[in-house]
Coordinates of C-alpha atoms (C1' of nucleotides) in Angstrom, one line a residue:
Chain X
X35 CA 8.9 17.4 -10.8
X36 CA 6.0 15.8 -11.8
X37 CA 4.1 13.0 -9.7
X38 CA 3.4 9.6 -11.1
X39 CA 2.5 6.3 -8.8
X40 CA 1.1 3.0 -9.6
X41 CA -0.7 0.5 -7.9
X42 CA 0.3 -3.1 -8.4
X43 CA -2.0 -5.7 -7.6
X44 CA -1.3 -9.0 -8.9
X45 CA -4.6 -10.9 -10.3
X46 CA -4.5 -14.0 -7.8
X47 CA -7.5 -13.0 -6.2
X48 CA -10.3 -10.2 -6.1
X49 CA -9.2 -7.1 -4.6
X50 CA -9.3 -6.7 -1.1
X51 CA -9.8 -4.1 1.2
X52 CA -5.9 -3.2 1.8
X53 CA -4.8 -2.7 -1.5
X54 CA -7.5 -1.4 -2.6
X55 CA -6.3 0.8 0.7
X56 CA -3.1 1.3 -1.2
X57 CA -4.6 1.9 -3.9
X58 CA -6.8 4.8 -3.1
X59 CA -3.7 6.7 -1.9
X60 CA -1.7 6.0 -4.4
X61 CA -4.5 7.8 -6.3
X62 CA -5.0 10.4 -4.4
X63 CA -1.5 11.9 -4.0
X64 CA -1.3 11.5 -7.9
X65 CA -4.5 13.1 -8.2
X66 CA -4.0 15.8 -5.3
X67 CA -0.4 16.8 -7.4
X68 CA -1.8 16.8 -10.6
X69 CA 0.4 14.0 -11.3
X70 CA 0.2 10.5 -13.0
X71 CA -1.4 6.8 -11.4
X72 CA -1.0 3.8 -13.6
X73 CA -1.7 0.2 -13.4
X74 CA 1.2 -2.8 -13.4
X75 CA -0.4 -6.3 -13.1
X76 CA 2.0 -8.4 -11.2
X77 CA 0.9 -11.9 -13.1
X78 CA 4.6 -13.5 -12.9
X79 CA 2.7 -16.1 -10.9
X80 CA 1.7 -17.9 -13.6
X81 CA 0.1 -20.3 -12.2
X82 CA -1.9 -18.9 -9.6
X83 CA -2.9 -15.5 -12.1
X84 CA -6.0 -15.5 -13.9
X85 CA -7.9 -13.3 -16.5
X86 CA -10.8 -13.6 -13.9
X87 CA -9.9 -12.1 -11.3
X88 CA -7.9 -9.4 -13.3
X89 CA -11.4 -8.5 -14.0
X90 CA -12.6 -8.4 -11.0
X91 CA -10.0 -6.0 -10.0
X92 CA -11.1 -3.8 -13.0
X93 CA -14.2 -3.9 -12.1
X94 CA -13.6 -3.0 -8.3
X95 CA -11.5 -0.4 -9.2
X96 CA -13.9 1.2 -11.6
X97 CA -16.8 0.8 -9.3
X98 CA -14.5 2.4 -6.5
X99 CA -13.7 5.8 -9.0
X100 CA -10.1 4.7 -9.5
X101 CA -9.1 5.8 -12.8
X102 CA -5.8 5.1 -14.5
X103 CA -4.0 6.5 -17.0
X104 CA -2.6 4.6 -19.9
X105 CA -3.0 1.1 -20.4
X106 CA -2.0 -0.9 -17.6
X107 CA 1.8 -3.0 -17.9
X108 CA 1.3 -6.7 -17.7
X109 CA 4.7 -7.9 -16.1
X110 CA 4.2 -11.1 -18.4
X111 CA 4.6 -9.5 -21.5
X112 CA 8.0 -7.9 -20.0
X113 CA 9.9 -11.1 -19.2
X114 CA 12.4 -10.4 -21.9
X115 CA 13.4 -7.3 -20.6
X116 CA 13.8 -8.9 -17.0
X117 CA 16.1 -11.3 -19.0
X118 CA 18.2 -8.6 -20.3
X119 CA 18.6 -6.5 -17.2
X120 CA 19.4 -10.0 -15.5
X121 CA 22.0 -10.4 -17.9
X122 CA 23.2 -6.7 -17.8
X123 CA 24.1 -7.4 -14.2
X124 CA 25.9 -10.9 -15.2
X125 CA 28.3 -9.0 -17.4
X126 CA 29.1 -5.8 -15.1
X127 CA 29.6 -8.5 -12.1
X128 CA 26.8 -7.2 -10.1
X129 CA 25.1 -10.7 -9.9
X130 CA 26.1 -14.4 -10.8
X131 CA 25.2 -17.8 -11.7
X132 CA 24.1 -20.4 -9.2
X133 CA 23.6 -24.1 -9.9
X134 CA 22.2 -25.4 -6.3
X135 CA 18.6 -26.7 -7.2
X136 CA 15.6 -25.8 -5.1
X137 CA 15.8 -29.3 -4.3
X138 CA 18.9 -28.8 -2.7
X139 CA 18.5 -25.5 -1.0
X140 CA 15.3 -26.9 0.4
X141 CA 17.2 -29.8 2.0
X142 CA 20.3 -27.2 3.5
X143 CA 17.2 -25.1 4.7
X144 CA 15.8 -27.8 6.5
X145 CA 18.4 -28.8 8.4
X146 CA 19.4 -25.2 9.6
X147 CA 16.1 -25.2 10.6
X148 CA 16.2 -28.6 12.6
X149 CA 19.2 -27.5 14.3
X150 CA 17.6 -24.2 15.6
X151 CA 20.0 -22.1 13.5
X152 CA 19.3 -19.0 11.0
X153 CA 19.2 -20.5 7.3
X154 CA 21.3 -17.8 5.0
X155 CA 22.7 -19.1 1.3
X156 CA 26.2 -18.8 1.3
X157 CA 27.7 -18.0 -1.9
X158 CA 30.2 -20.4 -2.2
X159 CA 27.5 -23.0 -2.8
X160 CA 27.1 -21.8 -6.2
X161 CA 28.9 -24.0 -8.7
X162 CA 28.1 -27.2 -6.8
X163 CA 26.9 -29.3 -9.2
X164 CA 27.6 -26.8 -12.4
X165 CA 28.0 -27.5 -15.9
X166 CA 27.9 -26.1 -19.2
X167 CA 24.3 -27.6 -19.6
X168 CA 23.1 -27.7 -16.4
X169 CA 20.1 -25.2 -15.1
X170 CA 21.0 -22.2 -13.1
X171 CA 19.4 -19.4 -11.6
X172 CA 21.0 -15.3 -11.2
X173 CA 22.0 -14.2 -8.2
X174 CA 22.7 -10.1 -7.1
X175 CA 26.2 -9.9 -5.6
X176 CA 25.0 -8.7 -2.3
X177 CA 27.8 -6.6 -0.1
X178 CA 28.7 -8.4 3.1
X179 CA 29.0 -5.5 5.5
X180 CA 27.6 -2.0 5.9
X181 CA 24.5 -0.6 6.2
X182 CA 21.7 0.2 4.0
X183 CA 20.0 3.1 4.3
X184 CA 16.4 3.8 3.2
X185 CA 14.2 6.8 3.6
X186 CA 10.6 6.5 4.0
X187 CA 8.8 9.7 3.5
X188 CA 6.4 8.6 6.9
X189 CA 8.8 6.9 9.1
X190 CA 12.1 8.6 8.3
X191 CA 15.7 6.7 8.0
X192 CA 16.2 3.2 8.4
X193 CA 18.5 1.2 8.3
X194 CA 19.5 -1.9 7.6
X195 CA 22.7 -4.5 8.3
X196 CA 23.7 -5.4 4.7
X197 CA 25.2 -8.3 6.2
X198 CA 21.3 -9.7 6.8
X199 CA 20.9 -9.7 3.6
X200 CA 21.4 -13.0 1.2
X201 CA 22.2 -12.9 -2.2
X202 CA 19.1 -13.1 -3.3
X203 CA 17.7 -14.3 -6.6
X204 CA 17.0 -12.1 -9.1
X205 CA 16.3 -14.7 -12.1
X206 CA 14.8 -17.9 -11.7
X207 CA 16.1 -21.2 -12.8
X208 CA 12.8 -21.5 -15.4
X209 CA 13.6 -18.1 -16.7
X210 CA 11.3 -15.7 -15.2
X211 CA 12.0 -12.6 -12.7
X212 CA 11.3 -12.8 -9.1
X213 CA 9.0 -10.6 -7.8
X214 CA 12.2 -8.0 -5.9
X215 CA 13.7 -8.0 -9.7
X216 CA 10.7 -7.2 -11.6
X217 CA 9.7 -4.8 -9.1
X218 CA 12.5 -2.5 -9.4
X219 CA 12.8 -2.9 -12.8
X220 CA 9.2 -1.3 -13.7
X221 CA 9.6 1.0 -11.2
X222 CA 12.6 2.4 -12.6
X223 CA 11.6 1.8 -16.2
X224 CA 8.0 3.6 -15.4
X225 CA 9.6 6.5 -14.1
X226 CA 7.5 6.1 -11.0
X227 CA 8.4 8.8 -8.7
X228 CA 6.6 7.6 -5.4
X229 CA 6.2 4.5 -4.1
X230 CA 3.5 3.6 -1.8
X231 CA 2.8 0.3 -0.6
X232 CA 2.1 -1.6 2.3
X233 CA 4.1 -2.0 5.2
X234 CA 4.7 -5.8 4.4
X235 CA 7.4 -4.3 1.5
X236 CA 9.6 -2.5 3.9
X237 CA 12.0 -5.5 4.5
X238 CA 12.1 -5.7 0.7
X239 CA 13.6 -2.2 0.1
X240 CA 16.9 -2.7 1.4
X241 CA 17.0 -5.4 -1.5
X242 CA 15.6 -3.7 -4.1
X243 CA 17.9 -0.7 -3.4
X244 CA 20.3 -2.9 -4.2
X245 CA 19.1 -3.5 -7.4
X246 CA 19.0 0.3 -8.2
X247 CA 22.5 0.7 -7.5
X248 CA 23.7 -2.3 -9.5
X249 CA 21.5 -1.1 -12.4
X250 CA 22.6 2.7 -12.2
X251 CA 18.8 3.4 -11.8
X252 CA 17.5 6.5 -9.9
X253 CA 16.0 5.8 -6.8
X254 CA 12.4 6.9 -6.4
X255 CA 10.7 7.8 -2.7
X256 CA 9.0 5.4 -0.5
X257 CA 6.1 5.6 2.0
X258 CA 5.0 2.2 3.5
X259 CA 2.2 2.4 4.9
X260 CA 0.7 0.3 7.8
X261 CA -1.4 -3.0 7.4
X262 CA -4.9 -2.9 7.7
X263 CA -5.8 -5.5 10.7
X264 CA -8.7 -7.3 11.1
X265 CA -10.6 -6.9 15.3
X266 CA -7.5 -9.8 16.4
X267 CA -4.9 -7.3 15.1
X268 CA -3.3 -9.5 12.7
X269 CA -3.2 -8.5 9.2
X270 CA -6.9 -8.7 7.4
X271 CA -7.6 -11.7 5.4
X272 CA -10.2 -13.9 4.8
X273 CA -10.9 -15.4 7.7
X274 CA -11.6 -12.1 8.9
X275 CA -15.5 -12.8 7.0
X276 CA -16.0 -10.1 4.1
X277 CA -12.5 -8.8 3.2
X278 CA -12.7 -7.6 -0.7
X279 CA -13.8 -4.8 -2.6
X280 CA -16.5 -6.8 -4.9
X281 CA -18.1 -8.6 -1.4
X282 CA -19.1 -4.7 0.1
X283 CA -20.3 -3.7 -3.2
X284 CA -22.9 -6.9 -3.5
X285 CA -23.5 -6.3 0.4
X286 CA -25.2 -2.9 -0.5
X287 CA -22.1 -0.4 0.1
X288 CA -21.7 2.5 -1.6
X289 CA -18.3 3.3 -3.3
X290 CA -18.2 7.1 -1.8
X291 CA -18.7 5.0 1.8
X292 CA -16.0 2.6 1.2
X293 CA -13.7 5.7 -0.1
X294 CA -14.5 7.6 2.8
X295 CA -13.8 5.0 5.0
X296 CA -10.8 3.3 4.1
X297 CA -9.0 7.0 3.6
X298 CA -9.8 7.4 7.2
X299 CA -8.3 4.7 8.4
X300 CA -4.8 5.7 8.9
X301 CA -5.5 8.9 7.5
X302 CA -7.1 12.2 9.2
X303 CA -7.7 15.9 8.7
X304 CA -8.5 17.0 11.9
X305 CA -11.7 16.0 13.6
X306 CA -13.2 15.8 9.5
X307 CA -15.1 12.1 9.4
X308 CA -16.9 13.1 6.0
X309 CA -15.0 13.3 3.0
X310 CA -16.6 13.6 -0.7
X311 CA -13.8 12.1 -3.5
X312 CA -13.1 15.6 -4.4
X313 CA -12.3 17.0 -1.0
X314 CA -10.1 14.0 -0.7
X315 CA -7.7 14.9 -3.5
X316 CA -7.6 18.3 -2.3
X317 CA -6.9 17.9 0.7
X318 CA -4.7 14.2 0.6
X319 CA -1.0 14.9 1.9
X320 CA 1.4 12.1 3.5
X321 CA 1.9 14.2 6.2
X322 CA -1.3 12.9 8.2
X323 CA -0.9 9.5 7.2
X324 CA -0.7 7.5 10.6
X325 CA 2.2 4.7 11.4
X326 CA 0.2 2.4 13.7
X327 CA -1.6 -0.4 11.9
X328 CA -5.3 0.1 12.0
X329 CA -8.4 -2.2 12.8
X330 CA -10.9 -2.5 10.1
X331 CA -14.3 -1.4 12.1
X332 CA -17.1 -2.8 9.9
X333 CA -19.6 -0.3 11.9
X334 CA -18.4 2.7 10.9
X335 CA -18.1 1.6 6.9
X336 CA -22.0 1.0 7.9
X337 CA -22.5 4.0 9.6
X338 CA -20.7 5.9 6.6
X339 CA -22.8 4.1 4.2
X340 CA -26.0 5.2 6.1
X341 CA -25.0 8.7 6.0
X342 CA -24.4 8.7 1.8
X343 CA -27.5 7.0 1.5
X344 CA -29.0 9.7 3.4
X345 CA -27.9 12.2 1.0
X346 CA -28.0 10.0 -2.1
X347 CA -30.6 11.5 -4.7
X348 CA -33.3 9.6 -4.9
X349 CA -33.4 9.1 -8.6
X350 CA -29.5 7.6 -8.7
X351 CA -30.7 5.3 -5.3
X352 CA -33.4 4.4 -7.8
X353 CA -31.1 3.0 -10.5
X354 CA -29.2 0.9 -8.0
X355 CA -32.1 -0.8 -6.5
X356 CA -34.3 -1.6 -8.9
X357 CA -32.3 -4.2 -10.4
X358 CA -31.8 -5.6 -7.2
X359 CA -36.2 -5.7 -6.7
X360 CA -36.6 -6.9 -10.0
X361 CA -33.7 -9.9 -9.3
X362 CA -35.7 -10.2 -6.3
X363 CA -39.2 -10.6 -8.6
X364 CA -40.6 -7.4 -7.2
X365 CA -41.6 -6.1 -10.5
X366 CA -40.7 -2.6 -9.7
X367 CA -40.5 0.3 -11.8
X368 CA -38.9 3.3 -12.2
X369 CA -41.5 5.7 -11.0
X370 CA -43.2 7.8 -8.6
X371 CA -43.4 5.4 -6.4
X372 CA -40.4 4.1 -6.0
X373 CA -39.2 7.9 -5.4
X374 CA -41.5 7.8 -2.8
X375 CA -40.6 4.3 -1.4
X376 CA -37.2 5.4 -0.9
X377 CA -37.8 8.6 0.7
X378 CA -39.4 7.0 3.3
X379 CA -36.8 4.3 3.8
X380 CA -33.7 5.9 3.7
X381 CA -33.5 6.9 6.9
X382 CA -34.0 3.2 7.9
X383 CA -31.6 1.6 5.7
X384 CA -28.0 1.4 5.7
X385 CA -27.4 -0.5 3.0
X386 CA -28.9 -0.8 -0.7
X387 CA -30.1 -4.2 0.1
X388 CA -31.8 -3.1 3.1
X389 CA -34.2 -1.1 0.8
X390 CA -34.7 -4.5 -1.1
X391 CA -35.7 -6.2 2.0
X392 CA -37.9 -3.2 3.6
X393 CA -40.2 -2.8 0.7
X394 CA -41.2 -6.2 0.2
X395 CA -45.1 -5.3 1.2
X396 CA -44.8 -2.4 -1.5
X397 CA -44.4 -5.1 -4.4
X398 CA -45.9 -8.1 -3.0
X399 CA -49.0 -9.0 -1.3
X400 CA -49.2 -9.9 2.5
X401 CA -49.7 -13.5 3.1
X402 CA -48.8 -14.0 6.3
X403 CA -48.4 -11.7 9.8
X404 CA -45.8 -12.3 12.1
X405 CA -47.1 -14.7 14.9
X406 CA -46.6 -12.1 17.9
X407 CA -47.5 -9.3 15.4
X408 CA -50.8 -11.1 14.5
X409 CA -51.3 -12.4 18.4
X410 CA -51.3 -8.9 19.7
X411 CA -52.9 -6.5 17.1
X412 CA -55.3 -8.6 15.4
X413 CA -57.7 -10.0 17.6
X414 CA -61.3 -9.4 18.2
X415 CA -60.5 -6.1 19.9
X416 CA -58.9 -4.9 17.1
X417 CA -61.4 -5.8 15.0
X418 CA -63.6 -3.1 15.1
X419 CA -61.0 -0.4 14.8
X420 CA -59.9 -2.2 11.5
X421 CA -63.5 -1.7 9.9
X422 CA -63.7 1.7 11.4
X423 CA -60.7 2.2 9.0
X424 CA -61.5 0.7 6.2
X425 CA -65.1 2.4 6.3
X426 CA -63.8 5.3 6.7
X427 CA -60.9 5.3 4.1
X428 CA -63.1 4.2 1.9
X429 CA -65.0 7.1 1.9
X430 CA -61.7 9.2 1.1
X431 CA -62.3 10.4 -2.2
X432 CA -58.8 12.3 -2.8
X433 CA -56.4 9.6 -1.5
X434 CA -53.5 11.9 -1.3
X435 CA -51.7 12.2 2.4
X436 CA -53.4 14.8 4.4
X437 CA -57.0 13.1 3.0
X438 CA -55.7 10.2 4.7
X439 CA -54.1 11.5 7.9
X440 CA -57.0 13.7 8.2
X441 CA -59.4 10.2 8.3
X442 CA -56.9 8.5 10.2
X443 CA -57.5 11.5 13.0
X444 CA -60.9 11.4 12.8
X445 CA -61.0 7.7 13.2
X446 CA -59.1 8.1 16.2
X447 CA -61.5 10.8 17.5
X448 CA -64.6 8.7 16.9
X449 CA -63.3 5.5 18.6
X450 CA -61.7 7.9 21.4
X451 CA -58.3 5.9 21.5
X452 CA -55.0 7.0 21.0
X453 CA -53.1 6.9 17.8
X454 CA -51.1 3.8 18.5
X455 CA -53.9 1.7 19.1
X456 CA -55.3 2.3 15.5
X457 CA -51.5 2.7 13.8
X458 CA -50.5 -1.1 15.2
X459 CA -53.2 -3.0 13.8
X460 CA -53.5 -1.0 10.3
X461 CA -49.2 -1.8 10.1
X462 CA -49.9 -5.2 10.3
X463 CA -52.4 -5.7 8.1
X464 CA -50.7 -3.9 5.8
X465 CA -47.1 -4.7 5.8
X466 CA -47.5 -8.0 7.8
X467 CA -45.1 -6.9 10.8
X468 CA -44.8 -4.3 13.1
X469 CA -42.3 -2.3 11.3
X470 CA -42.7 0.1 9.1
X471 CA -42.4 4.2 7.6
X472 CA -45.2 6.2 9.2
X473 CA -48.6 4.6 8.9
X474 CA -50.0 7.3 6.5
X475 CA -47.0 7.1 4.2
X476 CA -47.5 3.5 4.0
X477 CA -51.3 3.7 3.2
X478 CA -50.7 6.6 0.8
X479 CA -47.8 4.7 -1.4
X480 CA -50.2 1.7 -1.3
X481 CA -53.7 3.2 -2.7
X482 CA -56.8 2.8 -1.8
X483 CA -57.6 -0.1 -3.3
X484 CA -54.8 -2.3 -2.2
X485 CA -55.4 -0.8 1.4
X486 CA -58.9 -1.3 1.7
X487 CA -58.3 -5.1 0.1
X488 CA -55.4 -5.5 3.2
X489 CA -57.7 -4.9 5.6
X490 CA -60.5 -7.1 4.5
X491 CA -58.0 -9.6 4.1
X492 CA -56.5 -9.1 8.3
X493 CA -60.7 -9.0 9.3
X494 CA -61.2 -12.4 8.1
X495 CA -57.7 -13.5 9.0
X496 CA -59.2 -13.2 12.6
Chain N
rG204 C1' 14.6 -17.4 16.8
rU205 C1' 16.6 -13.1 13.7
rC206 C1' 15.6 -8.4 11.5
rC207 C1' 12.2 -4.3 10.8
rC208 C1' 7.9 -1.4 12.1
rC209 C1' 4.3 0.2 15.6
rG210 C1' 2.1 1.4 20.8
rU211 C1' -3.6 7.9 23.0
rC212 C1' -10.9 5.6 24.9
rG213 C1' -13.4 -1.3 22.8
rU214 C1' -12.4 0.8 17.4
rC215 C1' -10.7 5.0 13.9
rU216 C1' -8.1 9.2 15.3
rA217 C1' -6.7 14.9 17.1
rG218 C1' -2.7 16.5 20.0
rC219 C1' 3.6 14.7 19.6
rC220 C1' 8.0 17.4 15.0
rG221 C1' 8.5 23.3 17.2
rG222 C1' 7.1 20.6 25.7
rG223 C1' 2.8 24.6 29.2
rC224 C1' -3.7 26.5 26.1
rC225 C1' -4.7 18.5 27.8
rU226 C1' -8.9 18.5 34.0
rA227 C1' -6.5 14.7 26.7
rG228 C1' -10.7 16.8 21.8
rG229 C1' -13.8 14.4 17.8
rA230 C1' -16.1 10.1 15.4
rC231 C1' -18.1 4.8 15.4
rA232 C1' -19.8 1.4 18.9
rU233 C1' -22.1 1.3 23.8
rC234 C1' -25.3 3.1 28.0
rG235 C1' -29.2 6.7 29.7
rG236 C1' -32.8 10.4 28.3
rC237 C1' -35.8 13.4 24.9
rC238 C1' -38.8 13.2 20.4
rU239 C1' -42.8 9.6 18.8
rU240 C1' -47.6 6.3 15.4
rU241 C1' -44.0 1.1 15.4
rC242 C1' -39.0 0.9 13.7
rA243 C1' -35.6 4.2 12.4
rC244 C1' -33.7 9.2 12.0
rG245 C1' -32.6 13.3 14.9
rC246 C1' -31.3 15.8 19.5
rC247 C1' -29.2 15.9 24.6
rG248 C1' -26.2 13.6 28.2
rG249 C1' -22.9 9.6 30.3
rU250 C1' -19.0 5.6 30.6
rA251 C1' -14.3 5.1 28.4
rA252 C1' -7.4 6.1 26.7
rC253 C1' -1.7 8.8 27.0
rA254 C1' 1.5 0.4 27.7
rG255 C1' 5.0 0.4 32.2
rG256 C1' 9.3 2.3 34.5
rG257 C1' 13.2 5.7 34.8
rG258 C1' 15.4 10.3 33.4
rU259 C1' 15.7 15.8 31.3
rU260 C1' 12.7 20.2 32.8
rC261 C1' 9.8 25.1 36.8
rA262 C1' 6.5 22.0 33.5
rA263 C1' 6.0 15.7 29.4
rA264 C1' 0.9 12.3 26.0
rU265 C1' 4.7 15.5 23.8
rC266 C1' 12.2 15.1 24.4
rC267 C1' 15.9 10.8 25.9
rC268 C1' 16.7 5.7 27.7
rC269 C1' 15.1 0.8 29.2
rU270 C1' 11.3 -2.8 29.7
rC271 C1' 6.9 -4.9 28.1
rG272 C1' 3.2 -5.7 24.5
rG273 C1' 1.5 -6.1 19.4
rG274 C1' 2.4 -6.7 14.2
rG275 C1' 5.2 -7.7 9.8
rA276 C1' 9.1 -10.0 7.1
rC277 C1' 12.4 -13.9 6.9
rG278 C1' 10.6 -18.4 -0.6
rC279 C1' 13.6 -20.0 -7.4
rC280 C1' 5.2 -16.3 -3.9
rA281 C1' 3.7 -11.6 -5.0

RNA sequence: GUCCCCGUCGUCUAGCCGGGCCUAGGACAUCGGCCUUUCACGCCGGUAACAGGGGUUCAAAUCCCCUCGGGGACGCCA
């Protein structure tokens, strides 16, 4: 039998890191089978869907490398069929017609509440206030004893008292499907063959079982799995700072890290940490998918994204950054130098944007030092060393690295101090701090010219 | 409150199903050191966990029971 999931996310939002969790494994046991992964946009809501952030989710799921087949089901252009499966149920018995308003169920809820007790509907509340025009909504005929049963491929059989259990609405009183009806109806209609979702839907199994049986439908296999939590173990939202997909992309993540990372988390293959896409979908299996909730650890996404961009061909690190320069009024280019501007910063960056905000002094020219930068290297002792430089780089007729490194030595031989002493100053006339790639690298990427005006510049700054 | 799920270092996890190789392994973070031209990178080393209690067994992180703790769900939201 073939394999064919979905991922469901409904567009009230952008799409954050757990379903885009669920997504990525829905994914990836379709893709490790050979088997199907389509789209269903849950936008019954109608009031709190929009086309906007049905984009974004596009767009997050694209940028992430999650492709779909087909063209993805919008659940509000299947409300008819909801209708008719709601009405199917009507005539075989399986459900009914209830006239109790959400005014009034509110008010019965309520006081259940204020006397301490467990609100359930009770059936018998259903024709209260009917008539032949008056507004009702479908109820499933739910059984009053027994057990359900449902098998989850990670956490086995469980069960539930059928009892527990109301009879739940299946159509509302405006028309539309709830969410549990909807649900099982796609599912079934889809031929989905896996289920995997978050651990929030287990309760909501036992009820949509239901709905299978009523409707003669086959049921399909489920595997819930775990919340993602945020560091105060409750599930991750947005108080939790940075929660969605779109946020980490702007932040300077790249999609391989935020694959990499959120598989990990609940998943494992041994003492494996490193996982390109492809050696995901081979070797993706339920089987090592973990039970226990996990904590999302924003240092090792980072640490994950510093190891890609480690490895990240220069040219493709190119394309990603230079529109973020360029937004940034850097006027950079694709060219050598940018190659060689990245080469030297990868190792200190662990984001995109940290390439952005390291290579400032590359673009633009140094107007100010920092104050303890300035206060400690350029002072009248420096002085000297500073036009022992520029002299001597000056006289560099080849400016390529060993010319420089070469003059750099011999400035250091002829002033008989040790490297430091000459590397300080030069950094901060040159990049205005005390941070930087090795000094040579800096002065070769620069040119002479620039260089030699940088130093002039720090000499009279004095 | 009720129902359901979960419980190995601070965090992600290996090990658990099919007890012994576990003096519990790896990774992130953290601490110390080395490298050094600053910052990083890298390398070496350290701290750190089987929630608790009972069983079963020659032997339990692994099997059973109880307790405790955490989370999730209890909508005419999805």
């Amino acid at each position: 039998m073939s394999v064919k999931t979905r991922f469901a996310p409904s567009p009230t939002g952008s799409l954050h890191l757990g379903g885009a969790r669920t997504a990525i494994f829905n994914w990836l046991f379709a893709r490790h089978h050979g088997g199907e992964f389509v789209l269903r946009i849950e936008d019954t809501d109608q009031v709190r869907s929009t086309e906007e952030s049905l984009n974004e989710i596009y767009d997050s799921m694209k940028w992430l490398g999650l492709d779909w087949d087909g063209t993805p089901i919008k659940q509000s252009e299947r409300l008819e069929l909801y209708n008719e499966y709601a009405n199917k149920m009507l005539e075989s018995g399986k459900a009914y017609k209830c006239y109790v308003t959400p005014e009034q169920l509110a008010d019965k809820r309520k006081e259940a509440q204020d006397k301490g007790e467990f609100f359930q509907y009770k059936r018998e509340w259903a024709d209260e206030n009917s008539g032949p025009d008056k507004p009702y909504s479908i109820r499933i005929l739910t059984p009053d004893t027994g057990e359900i049963e449902v098998h989850d491929i990670l956490r086995g059989k469980i069960s539930f008292d059928a009892g527990e259990i109301d009879d739940f609405i299946i159509l509302r009183m405006d028309g539309f499907a709830t969410y549990n009806f909807a649900v099982v109806i796609d599912d079934a209609l889809m031929e989905l063959t896996h289920i995997i979702r978050g651990d929030d839907h287990l309760i909501n199994t036992p009820k949509q079982q239901l709905i299978y049986d009523a409707l003669g439908f086959n049921l399909p296999e489920f595997a819930h799995v775990s919340m993602i939590h945020g560091a105060d173990k409750t599930k991750l939202s947005k108080r939790h700072g940075a929660t969605s997909v779109g946020a980490y992309r702007d932040d300077g993540y790249l999609p391989e890290a935020m694959i990499n990372y959120l598989t990990r988390l609940g998943w494992s293959f041994g003492d494996e940490e490193i996982f390109s896409k492809d050696e995901l979908v081979e070797k993706f299996t339920l089987d090592n998918v973990g039970k226990s909730p996990a904590v999302f650890n924003p240092e090792k996404l980072q640490w994950l994204n510093a190891h890609y961009i480690k490895e990240k061909p220069a040219k493709e690190i190119a394309e990603l950054i230079l529109p973020l320069m360029n937004g940034k009024g850097y006027k950079a280019e694709d060219d050598d130098k940018l190659l060689k501007i990245i080469e030297q910063l990868r190792e200190r960056s662990k984001t995109l944007n940290d390439f952005v905000s390291q290579s400032s002094y590359f673009y633009n020219d140094v107007n100010e030092y920092e104050e303890k930068a300035r206060n400690k290297f350029l002072t009248e002792d420096t002085r000297p060393v500073l036009q022992a430089l520029s002299g001597k780089l000056s006289s560099v007729e080849n400016f390529t690295y060993d010319n420089i490194q070469k003059a750099l030595e011999e400035v250091v031989e002829e002033l008989d101090l040790k490297f430091g002493k000459i590397a300080q100053p030069m950094r901060v006339a040159l990049t205005g701090g005390t941070v930087s790639p090795g000094i040579g690298e800096v002065i070769e990427i620069l040119g002479k010219e620039v260089v030699i005006s940088r130093i002039q510049k720090a000499i009279d700054s004095i």
